[in-house]
Short mmCIF file of C-alpha atoms in Angstrom, two decimals:
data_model
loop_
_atom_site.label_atom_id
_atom_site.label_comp_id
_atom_site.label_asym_id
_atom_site.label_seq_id
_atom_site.Cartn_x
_atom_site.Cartn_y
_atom_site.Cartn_z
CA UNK A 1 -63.62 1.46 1.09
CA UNK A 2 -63.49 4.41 3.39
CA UNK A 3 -59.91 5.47 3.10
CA UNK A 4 -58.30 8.41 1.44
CA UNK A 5 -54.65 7.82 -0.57
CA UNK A 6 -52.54 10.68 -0.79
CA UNK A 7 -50.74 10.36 -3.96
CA UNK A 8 -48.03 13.37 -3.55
CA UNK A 9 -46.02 14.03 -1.06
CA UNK A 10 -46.90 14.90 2.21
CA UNK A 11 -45.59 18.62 2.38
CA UNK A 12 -47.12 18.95 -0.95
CA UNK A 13 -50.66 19.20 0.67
CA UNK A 14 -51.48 22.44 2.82
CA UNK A 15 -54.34 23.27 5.76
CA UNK A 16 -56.83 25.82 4.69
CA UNK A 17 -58.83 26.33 7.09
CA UNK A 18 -59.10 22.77 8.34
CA UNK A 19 -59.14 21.85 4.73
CA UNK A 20 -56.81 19.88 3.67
CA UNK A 21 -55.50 20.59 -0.42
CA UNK A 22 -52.77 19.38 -2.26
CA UNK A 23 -50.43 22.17 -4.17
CA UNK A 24 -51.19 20.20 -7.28
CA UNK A 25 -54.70 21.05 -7.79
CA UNK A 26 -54.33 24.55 -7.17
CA UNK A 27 -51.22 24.68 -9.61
CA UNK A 28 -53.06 22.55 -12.31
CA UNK A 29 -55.51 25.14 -12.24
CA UNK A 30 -53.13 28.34 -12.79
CA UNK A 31 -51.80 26.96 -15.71
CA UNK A 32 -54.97 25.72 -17.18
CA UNK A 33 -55.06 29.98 -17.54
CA UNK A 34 -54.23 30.73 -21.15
CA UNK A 35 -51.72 33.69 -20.03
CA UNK A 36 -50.06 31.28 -17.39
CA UNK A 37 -46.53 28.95 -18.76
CA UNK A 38 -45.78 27.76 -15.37
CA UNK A 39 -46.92 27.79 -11.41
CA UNK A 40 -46.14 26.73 -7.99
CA UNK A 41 -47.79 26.64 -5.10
CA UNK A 42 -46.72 26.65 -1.27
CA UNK A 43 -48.13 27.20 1.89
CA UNK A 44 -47.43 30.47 4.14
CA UNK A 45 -48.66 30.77 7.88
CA UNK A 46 -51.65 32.66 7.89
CA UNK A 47 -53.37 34.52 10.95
CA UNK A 48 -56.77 33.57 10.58
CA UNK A 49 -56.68 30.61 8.06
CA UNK A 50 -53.31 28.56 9.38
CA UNK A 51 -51.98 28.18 6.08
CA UNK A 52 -52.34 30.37 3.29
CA UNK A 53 -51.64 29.88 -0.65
CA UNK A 54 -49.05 31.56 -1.88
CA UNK A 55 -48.62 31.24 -5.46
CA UNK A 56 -45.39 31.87 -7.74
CA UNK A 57 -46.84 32.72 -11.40
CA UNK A 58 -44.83 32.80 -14.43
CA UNK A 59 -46.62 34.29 -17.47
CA UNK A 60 -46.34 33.62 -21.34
CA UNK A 61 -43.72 35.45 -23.35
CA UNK A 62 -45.66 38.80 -24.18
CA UNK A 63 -48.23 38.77 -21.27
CA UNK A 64 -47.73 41.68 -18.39
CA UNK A 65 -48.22 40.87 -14.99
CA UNK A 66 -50.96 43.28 -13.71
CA UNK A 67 -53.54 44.03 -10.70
CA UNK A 68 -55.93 42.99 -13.14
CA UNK A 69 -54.72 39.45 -14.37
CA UNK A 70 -53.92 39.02 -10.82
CA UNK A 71 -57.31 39.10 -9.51
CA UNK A 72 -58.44 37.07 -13.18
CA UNK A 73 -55.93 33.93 -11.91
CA UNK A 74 -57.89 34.35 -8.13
CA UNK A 75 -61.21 34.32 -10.16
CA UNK A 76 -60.16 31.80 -12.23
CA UNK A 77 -59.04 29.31 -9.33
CA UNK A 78 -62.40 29.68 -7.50
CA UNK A 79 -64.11 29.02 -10.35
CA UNK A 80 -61.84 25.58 -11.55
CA UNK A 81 -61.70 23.85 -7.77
CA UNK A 82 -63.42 26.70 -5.74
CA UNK A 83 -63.47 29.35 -2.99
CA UNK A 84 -61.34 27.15 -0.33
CA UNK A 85 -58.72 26.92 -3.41
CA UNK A 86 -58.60 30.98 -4.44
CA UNK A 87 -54.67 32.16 -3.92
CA UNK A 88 -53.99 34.47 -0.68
CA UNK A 89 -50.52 35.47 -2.56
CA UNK A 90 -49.63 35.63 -6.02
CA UNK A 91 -45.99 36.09 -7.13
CA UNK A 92 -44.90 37.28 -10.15
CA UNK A 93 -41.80 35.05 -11.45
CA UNK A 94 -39.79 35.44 -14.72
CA UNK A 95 -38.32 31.67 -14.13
CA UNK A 96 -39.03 29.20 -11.23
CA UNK A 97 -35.79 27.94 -9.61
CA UNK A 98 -34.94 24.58 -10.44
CA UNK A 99 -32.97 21.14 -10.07
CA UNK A 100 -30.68 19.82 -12.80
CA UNK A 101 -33.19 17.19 -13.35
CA UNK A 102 -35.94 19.92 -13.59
CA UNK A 103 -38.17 19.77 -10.74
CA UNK A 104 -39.22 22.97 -8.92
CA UNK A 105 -36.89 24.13 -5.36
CA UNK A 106 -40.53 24.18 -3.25
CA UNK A 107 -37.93 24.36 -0.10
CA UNK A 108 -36.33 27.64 -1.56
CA UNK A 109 -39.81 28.93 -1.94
CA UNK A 110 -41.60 28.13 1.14
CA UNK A 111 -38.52 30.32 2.42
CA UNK A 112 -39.62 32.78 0.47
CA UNK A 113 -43.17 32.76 1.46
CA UNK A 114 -42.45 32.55 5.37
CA UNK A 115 -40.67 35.47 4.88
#
């Protein structure tokens, strides 16, 4: 019918470079990444783009976080949704922070990421 339905929440979808994306896709796609338990994803301000993604990665037990696998998650991303997608930022977290009921603090780390 014409119309587009945003399913998530509102702050939950970031401008790329006039492209709008929702955190969800980009975090679905992180942990589809064998060496990846858990991922979120906010947006930063950015120079050039107006938003950037800045990604918080936590890693299976017995994986290291390296240069290498960093730049294997960025590869990885393009290749799942695509170039728009690939993370500016990625963050190397032992634990996400969290609510008592479980869901991920995005306020505490869109803090973070403005920072």
């Amino acid at each position: 019918d014409g119309y587009y339905w945003i399913t998530g929440r509102v702050d939950d979808v970031i401008n790329v470079s006039g492209h709008r994306m929702g955190t969800a896709e980009v975090e679905s796609a992180l942990v589809a990444h064998p060496k990846v338990t858990e991922a979120a994803v906010v947006g930063y301000p950015h120079a050039i783009k107006g938003q950037g993604i800045y990604c918080y990665v936590t890693l299976m037990s017995g994986d290291e976080p390296s240069d290498e696998l960093r730049l294997e998650l960025r590869n990885w991303v393009r290749k799942e949704i695509g170039p728009i997608a690939s993370p500016d930022l990625i963050q190397w977290a032992p634990g996400l922070p969290k609510t008592r009921s479980g869901k991920i603090m995005r306020r505490i780390l869109r803090k973070v990421a403005e920072d």
